[in-house]
PDB file of C-alpha atoms in Angstrom:
ATOM      1  CA  UNK C 898     120.352  75.091  72.772  1.00 63.00           C
ATOM      2  CA  UNK C 899     118.127  76.084  75.711  1.00 72.00           C
ATOM      3  CA  UNK C 900     119.961  73.692  78.029  1.00 78.00           C
ATOM      4  CA  UNK C 901     123.317  75.203  77.051  1.00 83.00           C
ATOM      5  CA  UNK C 902     121.966  78.688  77.736  1.00 83.00           C
ATOM      6  CA  UNK C 903     120.542  77.620  81.104  1.00 84.00           C
ATOM      7  CA  UNK C 904     123.849  76.037  82.186  1.00 88.00           C
ATOM      8  CA  UNK C 905     125.920  79.017  80.995  1.00 89.00           C
ATOM      9  CA  UNK C 906     123.595  81.434  82.799  1.00 90.00           C
ATOM     10  CA  UNK C 907     123.839  79.359  85.991  1.00 90.00           C
ATOM     11  CA  UNK C 908     127.650  79.407  85.879  1.00 92.00           C
ATOM     12  CA  UNK C 909     127.732  83.167  85.280  1.00 93.00           C
ATOM     13  CA  UNK C 910     125.273  83.804  88.113  1.00 92.00           C
ATOM     14  CA  UNK C 911     127.403  81.700  90.471  1.00 91.00           C
ATOM     15  CA  UNK C 912     130.603  83.466  89.410  1.00 92.00           C
ATOM     16  CA  UNK C 913     129.101  86.941  89.847  1.00 89.00           C
ATOM     17  CA  UNK C 914     127.660  85.968  93.231  1.00 86.00           C
ATOM     18  CA  UNK C 915     131.069  85.370  94.756  1.00 85.00           C
ATOM     19  CA  UNK C 916     133.271  87.907  92.993  1.00 86.00           C
ATOM     20  CA  UNK C 917     134.712  90.562  95.342  1.00 85.00           C
ATOM     21  CA  UNK C 918     132.485  93.638  95.647  1.00 79.00           C
ATOM     22  CA  UNK C 919     135.258  95.832  94.216  1.00 81.00           C
ATOM     23  CA  UNK C 920     134.812  94.070  90.831  1.00 83.00           C
ATOM     24  CA  UNK C 921     131.650  96.100  90.290  1.00 84.00           C
ATOM     25  CA  UNK C 922     131.921  96.410  86.494  1.00 87.00           C
ATOM     26  CA  UNK C 923     132.638  92.709  85.992  1.00 89.00           C
ATOM     27  CA  UNK C 924     129.721  91.769  88.282  1.00 88.00           C
ATOM     28  CA  UNK C 925     127.332  94.089  86.440  1.00 88.00           C
ATOM     29  CA  UNK C 926     128.383  92.906  82.971  1.00 91.00           C
ATOM     30  CA  UNK C 927     128.392  89.213  83.916  1.00 92.00           C
ATOM     31  CA  UNK C 928     124.991  89.472  85.562  1.00 91.00           C
ATOM     32  CA  UNK C 929     123.532  91.225  82.502  1.00 92.00           C
ATOM     33  CA  UNK C 930     124.849  88.531  80.135  1.00 94.00           C
ATOM     34  CA  UNK C 931     123.545  85.747  82.392  1.00 93.00           C
ATOM     35  CA  UNK C 932     120.149  87.469  82.612  1.00 93.00           C
ATOM     36  CA  UNK C 933     119.887  87.762  78.820  1.00 94.00           C
ATOM     37  CA  UNK C 934     120.811  84.086  78.351  1.00 92.00           C
ATOM     38  CA  UNK C 935     118.354  83.080  81.090  1.00 91.00           C
ATOM     39  CA  UNK C 936     115.498  85.085  79.539  1.00 89.00           C
ATOM     40  CA  UNK C 937     116.192  83.897  75.997  1.00 89.00           C
ATOM     41  CA  UNK C 938     116.245  80.268  77.084  1.00 85.00           C
ATOM     42  CA  UNK C 939     113.041  80.680  79.109  1.00 84.00           C
ATOM     43  CA  UNK C 940     111.162  82.245  76.200  1.00 82.00           C
ATOM     44  CA  UNK C 941     112.378  79.583  73.746  1.00 81.00           C
ATOM     45  CA  UNK C 942     111.416  76.835  76.198  1.00 79.00           C
ATOM     46  CA  UNK C 943     107.966  78.201  77.079  1.00 77.00           C
ATOM     47  CA  UNK C 944     106.806  79.426  73.652  1.00 72.00           C
ATOM     48  CA  UNK C 945     107.314  76.712  71.047  1.00 69.00           C
ATOM     49  CA  UNK C 946     105.686  76.501  67.569  1.00 67.00           C
ATOM     50  CA  UNK C 947     102.039  75.597  68.045  1.00 69.00           C
ATOM     51  CA  UNK C 948     102.287  74.983  71.804  1.00 71.00           C
ATOM     52  CA  UNK C 949     103.150  76.364  75.223  1.00 72.00           C
ATOM     53  CA  UNK C 950     105.157  74.691  77.968  1.00 74.00           C
ATOM     54  CA  UNK C 951     104.002  75.539  81.493  1.00 72.00           C
ATOM     55  CA  UNK C 952     104.905  74.279  84.949  1.00 73.00           C
ATOM     56  CA  UNK C 953     106.035  75.211  88.447  1.00 72.00           C
ATOM     57  CA  UNK C 954     109.735  75.059  87.450  1.00 78.00           C
ATOM     58  CA  UNK C 955     109.161  77.652  84.723  1.00 79.00           C
ATOM     59  CA  UNK C 956     107.413  79.839  87.272  1.00 76.00           C
ATOM     60  CA  UNK C 957     110.244  79.666  89.808  1.00 80.00           C
ATOM     61  CA  UNK C 958     112.892  80.197  87.133  1.00 85.00           C
ATOM     62  CA  UNK C 959     110.970  83.222  85.818  1.00 83.00           C
ATOM     63  CA  UNK C 960     110.680  84.531  89.371  1.00 80.00           C
ATOM     64  CA  UNK C 961     114.442  84.546  89.720  1.00 84.00           C
ATOM     65  CA  UNK C 962     114.767  86.159  86.283  1.00 87.00           C
ATOM     66  CA  UNK C 963     112.580  89.031  87.521  1.00 84.00           C
ATOM     67  CA  UNK C 964     114.535  89.156  90.795  1.00 82.00           C
ATOM     68  CA  UNK C 965     117.881  89.457  89.010  1.00 87.00           C
ATOM     69  CA  UNK C 966     116.478  92.255  86.822  1.00 86.00           C
ATOM     70  CA  UNK C 967     115.226  94.118  89.898  1.00 81.00           C
ATOM     71  CA  UNK C 968     118.588  93.700  91.652  1.00 80.00           C
ATOM     72  CA  UNK C 969     120.574  94.805  88.574  1.00 84.00           C
ATOM     73  CA  UNK C 970     118.443  97.906  87.943  1.00 81.00           C
ATOM     74  CA  UNK C 971     118.150  99.031  91.557  1.00 76.00           C
ATOM     75  CA  UNK C 972     121.854  98.419  92.186  1.00 74.00           C
ATOM     76  CA  UNK C 973     122.461 101.463  90.010  1.00 72.00           C
ATOM     77  CA  UNK C 974     120.619 103.617  92.592  1.00 68.00           C
ATOM     78  CA  UNK C 975     121.376 101.854  95.885  1.00 65.00           C
ATOM     79  CA  UNK C 976     124.231  99.781  97.308  1.00 65.00           C
ATOM     80  CA  UNK C 977     122.711  96.267  97.112  1.00 69.00           C
ATOM     81  CA  UNK C 978     125.743  94.046  97.528  1.00 71.00           C
ATOM     82  CA  UNK C 979     123.989  92.125 100.291  1.00 71.00           C
ATOM     83  CA  UNK C 980     121.149  91.302  97.894  1.00 76.00           C
ATOM     84  CA  UNK C 981     123.677  90.118  95.301  1.00 81.00           C
ATOM     85  CA  UNK C 982     124.951  87.515  97.763  1.00 79.00           C
ATOM     86  CA  UNK C 983     121.395  86.235  98.230  1.00 81.00           C
ATOM     87  CA  UNK C 984     119.793  86.630  94.794  1.00 85.00           C
ATOM     88  CA  UNK C 985     122.489  85.350  92.425  1.00 87.00           C
ATOM     89  CA  UNK C 986     123.206  81.999  94.161  1.00 88.00           C
ATOM     90  CA  UNK C 987     119.452  81.302  94.169  1.00 86.00           C
ATOM     91  CA  UNK C 988     119.266  82.291  90.498  1.00 88.00           C
ATOM     92  CA  UNK C 989     122.125  79.894  89.698  1.00 89.00           C
ATOM     93  CA  UNK C 990     120.037  77.040  91.094  1.00 89.00           C
ATOM     94  CA  UNK C 991     116.582  78.089  89.842  1.00 86.00           C
ATOM     95  CA  UNK C 992     117.773  78.661  86.281  1.00 88.00           C
ATOM     96  CA  UNK C 993     118.375  74.910  85.968  1.00 87.00           C
ATOM     97  CA  UNK C 994     114.945  73.801  87.224  1.00 84.00           C
ATOM     98  CA  UNK C 995     113.170  73.752  83.816  1.00 81.00           C
ATOM     99  CA  UNK C 996     115.709  71.204  82.574  1.00 78.00           C
ATOM    100  CA  UNK C 997     114.914  68.930  85.552  1.00 80.00           C
ATOM    101  CA  UNK C 998     111.130  69.497  85.629  1.00 77.00           C
ATOM    102  CA  UNK C 999     110.016  70.281  82.047  1.00 75.00           C
ATOM    103  CA  UNK C1000     106.350  70.772  82.941  1.00 70.00           C
ATOM    104  CA  UNK C1001     103.379  70.264  80.629  1.00 73.00           C
ATOM    105  CA  UNK C1002     103.013  71.064  76.927  1.00 72.00           C
ATOM    106  CA  UNK C1003      99.710  72.736  76.030  1.00 70.00           C
ATOM    107  CA  UNK C1004      98.785  72.610  72.326  1.00 70.00           C
ATOM    108  CA  UNK C1005      97.526  75.918  70.962  1.00 65.00           C
ATOM    109  CA  UNK C1006      95.672  74.535  67.949  1.00 62.00           C
ATOM    110  CA  UNK C1007      93.336  77.222  66.563  1.00 60.00           C
ATOM    111  CA  UNK C1008      93.525  79.386  69.682  1.00 60.00           C
ATOM    112  CA  UNK C1009      94.343  83.064  69.520  1.00 60.00           C
ATOM    113  CA  UNK C1010      97.908  84.070  68.743  1.00 62.00           C
ATOM    114  CA  UNK C1011      97.642  86.419  71.743  1.00 64.00           C
ATOM    115  CA  UNK C1012      97.302  83.528  74.204  1.00 69.00           C
ATOM    116  CA  UNK C1013     101.116  83.201  74.678  1.00 71.00           C
ATOM    117  CA  UNK C1014     101.167  86.860  75.757  1.00 74.00           C
ATOM    118  CA  UNK C1015      98.455  86.194  78.352  1.00 74.00           C
ATOM    119  CA  UNK C1016     100.510  83.293  79.728  1.00 74.00           C
ATOM    120  CA  UNK C1017     103.692  85.401  79.687  1.00 78.00           C
ATOM    121  CA  UNK C1018     102.038  88.273  81.569  1.00 82.00           C
ATOM    122  CA  UNK C1019     100.639  85.825  84.123  1.00 80.00           C
ATOM    123  CA  UNK C1020     104.069  84.269  84.680  1.00 78.00           C
ATOM    124  CA  UNK C1021     105.675  87.698  85.097  1.00 82.00           C
ATOM    125  CA  UNK C1022     102.927  88.784  87.525  1.00 85.00           C
ATOM    126  CA  UNK C1023     103.268  85.675  89.685  1.00 81.00           C
ATOM    127  CA  UNK C1024     107.058  85.905  89.520  1.00 78.00           C
ATOM    128  CA  UNK C1025     107.201  89.570  90.535  1.00 83.00           C
ATOM    129  CA  UNK C1026     104.892  89.059  93.521  1.00 84.00           C
ATOM    130  CA  UNK C1027     106.802  85.924  94.542  1.00 79.00           C
ATOM    131  CA  UNK C1028     109.976  87.983  94.683  1.00 81.00           C
ATOM    132  CA  UNK C1029     108.131  90.673  96.654  1.00 85.00           C
ATOM    133  CA  UNK C1030     107.204  88.008  99.227  1.00 84.00           C
ATOM    134  CA  UNK C1031     110.799  86.839  99.599  1.00 81.00           C
ATOM    135  CA  UNK C1032     111.864  90.468  99.854  1.00 83.00           C
ATOM    136  CA  UNK C1033     109.349  90.882 102.693  1.00 85.00           C
ATOM    137  CA  UNK C1034     110.805  87.840 104.463  1.00 84.00           C
ATOM    138  CA  UNK C1035     114.300  89.338 104.189  1.00 83.00           C
ATOM    139  CA  UNK C1036     112.969  92.555 105.713  1.00 84.00           C
ATOM    140  CA  UNK C1037     111.444  90.623 108.608  1.00 84.00           C
ATOM    141  CA  UNK C1038     114.765  88.843 109.240  1.00 83.00           C
ATOM    142  CA  UNK C1039     116.642  92.133 108.946  1.00 80.00           C
ATOM    143  CA  UNK C1040     114.279  93.785 111.426  1.00 81.00           C
ATOM    144  CA  UNK C1041     114.594  90.909 113.904  1.00 80.00           C
ATOM    145  CA  UNK C1042     118.394  91.142 113.781  1.00 75.00           C
ATOM    146  CA  UNK C1043     118.191  94.834 114.636  1.00 74.00           C
ATOM    147  CA  UNK C1044     116.345  93.909 117.849  1.00 68.00           C
ATOM    148  CA  UNK C1045     118.687  91.060 118.787  1.00 66.00           C
ATOM    149  CA  UNK C1046     121.406  91.579 121.354  1.00 56.00           C
ATOM    150  CA  UNK C1047     124.818  91.766 119.649  1.00 55.00           C
ATOM    151  CA  UNK C1048     126.134  88.849 121.667  1.00 51.00           C
ATOM    152  CA  UNK C1049     123.274  86.655 120.514  1.00 49.00           C
ATOM    153  CA  UNK C1050     123.718  87.186 116.759  1.00 51.00           C
ATOM    154  CA  UNK C1051     124.584  84.216 114.601  1.00 52.00           C
ATOM    155  CA  UNK C1052     127.490  84.429 112.179  1.00 57.00           C
ATOM    156  CA  UNK C1053     127.940  82.822 108.805  1.00 67.00           C
ATOM    157  CA  UNK C1054     127.473  83.642 105.132  1.00 64.00           C
ATOM    158  CA  UNK C1055     123.716  84.259 105.349  1.00 68.00           C
ATOM    159  CA  UNK C1056     124.018  86.512 108.396  1.00 72.00           C
ATOM    160  CA  UNK C1057     126.784  88.491 106.681  1.00 71.00           C
ATOM    161  CA  UNK C1058     124.557  88.973 103.626  1.00 71.00           C
ATOM    162  CA  UNK C1059     121.657  90.159 105.812  1.00 75.00           C
ATOM    163  CA  UNK C1060     123.918  92.622 107.616  1.00 74.00           C
ATOM    164  CA  UNK C1061     125.005  94.081 104.262  1.00 74.00           C
ATOM    165  CA  UNK C1062     121.451  94.763 103.080  1.00 76.00           C
ATOM    166  CA  UNK C1063     120.396  98.411 102.617  1.00 77.00           C
ATOM    167  CA  UNK C1064     118.552 100.232 105.398  1.00 80.00           C
ATOM    168  CA  UNK C1065     114.998  99.061 106.113  1.00 82.00           C
ATOM    169  CA  UNK C1066     113.498 102.225 104.621  1.00 84.00           C
ATOM    170  CA  UNK C1067     115.325 101.555 101.358  1.00 82.00           C
ATOM    171  CA  UNK C1068     114.235  97.910 101.419  1.00 84.00           C
ATOM    172  CA  UNK C1069     110.651  99.075 101.984  1.00 86.00           C
ATOM    173  CA  UNK C1070     110.797 101.364  98.934  1.00 85.00           C
ATOM    174  CA  UNK C1071     112.033  98.439  96.832  1.00 85.00           C
ATOM    175  CA  UNK C1072     109.256  96.223  98.224  1.00 87.00           C
ATOM    176  CA  UNK C1073     106.475  98.587  97.192  1.00 90.00           C
ATOM    177  CA  UNK C1074     107.995  99.087  93.757  1.00 88.00           C
ATOM    178  CA  UNK C1075     107.867  95.330  93.252  1.00 87.00           C
ATOM    179  CA  UNK C1076     104.325  95.087  94.597  1.00 91.00           C
ATOM    180  CA  UNK C1077     103.112  97.986  92.431  1.00 91.00           C
ATOM    181  CA  UNK C1078     104.609  96.477  89.271  1.00 90.00           C
ATOM    182  CA  UNK C1079     103.329  93.017  90.164  1.00 89.00           C
ATOM    183  CA  UNK C1080      99.827  94.332  90.870  1.00 92.00           C
ATOM    184  CA  UNK C1081      99.630  95.987  87.433  1.00 93.00           C
ATOM    185  CA  UNK C1082     100.684  92.712  85.801  1.00 90.00           C
ATOM    186  CA  UNK C1083      98.257  90.714  87.947  1.00 89.00           C
ATOM    187  CA  UNK C1084      95.427  93.080  86.938  1.00 91.00           C
ATOM    188  CA  UNK C1085      96.281  92.520  83.265  1.00 88.00           C
ATOM    189  CA  UNK C1086      96.361  88.785  83.926  1.00 84.00           C
ATOM    190  CA  UNK C1087      92.875  88.811  85.453  1.00 82.00           C
ATOM    191  CA  UNK C1088      91.429  90.946  82.639  1.00 82.00           C
ATOM    192  CA  UNK C1089      93.001  88.933  79.832  1.00 77.00           C
ATOM    193  CA  UNK C1090      92.075  85.705  81.640  1.00 74.00           C
ATOM    194  CA  UNK C1091      88.388  86.593  81.308  1.00 72.00           C
ATOM    195  CA  UNK C1092      88.877  86.959  77.552  1.00 70.00           C
ATOM    196  CA  UNK C1093      90.738  83.688  77.091  1.00 67.00           C
ATOM    197  CA  UNK C1094      88.633  81.676  79.546  1.00 62.00           C
ATOM    198  CA  UNK C1095      85.874  81.267  76.975  1.00 60.00           C
ATOM    199  CA  UNK C1096      88.375  80.193  74.348  1.00 57.00           C
ATOM    200  CA  UNK C1097      90.030  77.653  76.637  1.00 55.00           C
ATOM    201  CA  UNK C1098      87.099  76.325  78.650  1.00 51.00           C
ATOM    202  CA  UNK C1099      83.972  77.483  76.822  1.00 53.00           C
ATOM    203  CA  UNK C1100      82.965  79.822  79.659  1.00 56.00           C
ATOM    204  CA  UNK C1101      83.517  83.561  80.017  1.00 53.00           C
ATOM    205  CA  UNK C1102      84.327  83.091  83.701  1.00 55.00           C
ATOM    206  CA  UNK C1103      85.461  79.767  85.120  1.00 60.00           C
ATOM    207  CA  UNK C1104      84.999  79.548  88.890  1.00 61.00           C
ATOM    208  CA  UNK C1105      87.677  77.162  90.133  1.00 63.00           C
ATOM    209  CA  UNK C1106      90.366  77.243  92.809  1.00 66.00           C
ATOM    210  CA  UNK C1107      92.792  79.132  90.540  1.00 72.00           C
ATOM    211  CA  UNK C1108      90.277  81.892  89.861  1.00 75.00           C
ATOM    212  CA  UNK C1109      89.211  82.189  93.508  1.00 79.00           C
ATOM    213  CA  UNK C1110      92.739  82.344  94.917  1.00 80.00           C
ATOM    214  CA  UNK C1111      93.985  84.661  92.146  1.00 82.00           C
ATOM    215  CA  UNK C1112      91.135  87.108  92.771  1.00 84.00           C
ATOM    216  CA  UNK C1113      91.703  86.943  96.539  1.00 88.00           C
ATOM    217  CA  UNK C1114      95.395  87.683  96.026  1.00 87.00           C
ATOM    218  CA  UNK C1115      94.496  90.603  93.732  1.00 89.00           C
ATOM    219  CA  UNK C1116      92.204  92.037  96.428  1.00 91.00           C
ATOM    220  CA  UNK C1117      94.866  91.683  99.144  1.00 91.00           C
ATOM    221  CA  UNK C1118      97.588  93.391  97.122  1.00 91.00           C
ATOM    222  CA  UNK C1119      95.125  96.086  96.046  1.00 91.00           C
ATOM    223  CA  UNK C1120      94.183  96.754  99.666  1.00 93.00           C
ATOM    224  CA  UNK C1121      97.846  96.953 100.619  1.00 91.00           C
ATOM    225  CA  UNK C1122      98.617  99.531  97.929  1.00 92.00           C
ATOM    226  CA  UNK C1123      95.505 101.532  98.841  1.00 92.00           C
ATOM    227  CA  UNK C1124      96.420 101.365 102.537  1.00 89.00           C
ATOM    228  CA  UNK C1125      99.947 102.486 101.725  1.00 88.00           C
ATOM    229  CA  UNK C1126      98.631 105.391  99.642  1.00 86.00           C
ATOM    230  CA  UNK C1127      95.870 106.615 101.940  1.00 89.00           C
ATOM    231  CA  UNK C1128      96.803 105.367 105.422  1.00 82.00           C
ATOM    232  CA  UNK C1129     100.586 105.134 105.219  1.00 82.00           C
ATOM    233  CA  UNK C1130     100.713 101.390 105.952  1.00 80.00           C
ATOM    234  CA  UNK C1131     104.213 100.046 106.450  1.00 79.00           C
ATOM    235  CA  UNK C1132     106.225  97.713 108.651  1.00 77.00           C
ATOM    236  CA  UNK C1133     104.467  94.622 109.973  1.00 81.00           C
ATOM    237  CA  UNK C1134     101.151  95.520 108.319  1.00 84.00           C
ATOM    238  CA  UNK C1135     102.791  95.677 104.896  1.00 84.00           C
ATOM    239  CA  UNK C1136     104.699  92.433 105.514  1.00 84.00           C
ATOM    240  CA  UNK C1137     101.523  90.630 106.643  1.00 86.00           C
ATOM    241  CA  UNK C1138      99.532  91.696 103.575  1.00 86.00           C
ATOM    242  CA  UNK C1139     102.431  90.823 101.259  1.00 87.00           C
ATOM    243  CA  UNK C1140     102.830  87.319 102.666  1.00 86.00           C
ATOM    244  CA  UNK C1141      99.060  86.728 102.740  1.00 88.00           C
ATOM    245  CA  UNK C1142      98.729  87.830  99.110  1.00 85.00           C
ATOM    246  CA  UNK C1143     101.663  85.665  98.090  1.00 83.00           C
ATOM    247  CA  UNK C1144     100.297  82.612  99.926  1.00 83.00           C
ATOM    248  CA  UNK C1145      96.976  82.788  98.095  1.00 83.00           C
ATOM    249  CA  UNK C1146      98.785  83.248  94.783  1.00 79.00           C
ATOM    250  CA  UNK C1147     100.948  80.236  95.571  1.00 76.00           C
ATOM    251  CA  UNK C1148      97.831  78.147  96.202  1.00 75.00           C
ATOM    252  CA  UNK C1149      96.328  79.414  92.941  1.00 71.00           C
ATOM    253  CA  UNK C1150      99.082  78.122  90.700  1.00 65.00           C
ATOM    254  CA  UNK C1151     102.543  77.051  91.771  1.00 57.00           C
ATOM    255  CA  UNK C1152     101.517  74.836  94.678  1.00 51.00           C
ATOM    256  CA  UNK C1153      98.860  72.932  92.753  1.00 50.00           C
ATOM    257  CA  UNK C1154     101.131  72.372  89.754  1.00 52.00           C
ATOM    258  CA  UNK C1155     103.980  71.157  91.955  1.00 48.00           C
ATOM    259  CA  UNK C1156     101.723  68.528  93.525  1.00 44.00           C
ATOM    260  CA  UNK C1157     100.336  67.425  90.168  1.00 44.00           C
ATOM    261  CA  UNK C1158     103.629  67.374  88.268  1.00 46.00           C
ATOM    262  CA  UNK C1159     106.088  66.133  90.876  1.00 45.00           C
ATOM    263  CA  UNK C1160     104.038  64.261  93.479  1.00 44.00           C
ATOM    264  CA  UNK C1161     101.273  62.805  91.282  1.00 43.00           C
ATOM    265  CA  UNK C1162     103.213  62.870  87.972  1.00 48.00           C
ATOM    266  CA  UNK C1163     100.287  64.384  86.114  1.00 49.00           C
ATOM    267  CA  UNK C1164      99.921  67.332  83.750  1.00 48.00           C
ATOM    268  CA  UNK C1165      97.060  69.797  83.897  1.00 45.00           C
ATOM    269  CA  UNK C1166      95.733  72.449  81.572  1.00 45.00           C
TER     270      UNK C1166
END
């Protein structure tokens, strides 16, 4: 059933990505249906009776699920057709990843029934901040195109999508909304992780590479939000902090699991 949902969602994402912009209602409805199918399949695949399935593919698929939700909601306030051309094709690909890379099954046994919620919050936190990082990259590309001589611009589908993005100030507002939401989720992840660390590993605080890099990422994003609030940080400073925070978060989870699952063909807890 999950595979059917994943495939159907991928087809709907692809269709909505390339429909003419004037078909606004059809795009909105199709995207919403695809998003619901995508989310339902993800939840059914990750949370199974007596176990959890985790892996880098789940993380990337969840990241695109969050990205589609952000696009769909914000499209009601801003004209984001350029983002549609970038987000939905990526979602059509990422939604299929869990079927190709199923990840690792972690038995719950006698562990707390709240553990799946801790894992879900962590996935949503990582996913939201991953999307914020890609959003920052798009802003950097958009800014560079504004400073490029018209005769030197490169054409093509990607360039057309970049040119149709909202103004940089609007993109910046969207970026900080994503970062703020992601930071709240990451804070909940850190706090609940302390609780479940003892249950999983027998220690109230396990000092390993995941903990170190997650805490470093939390500090970086916290500093960025504080700098934005009190010092008005924006532009290159905001982009640098966003990408630095994302890089440490990537090292904390997704990168290590990709190496273990795909390169070394091993599962980890």
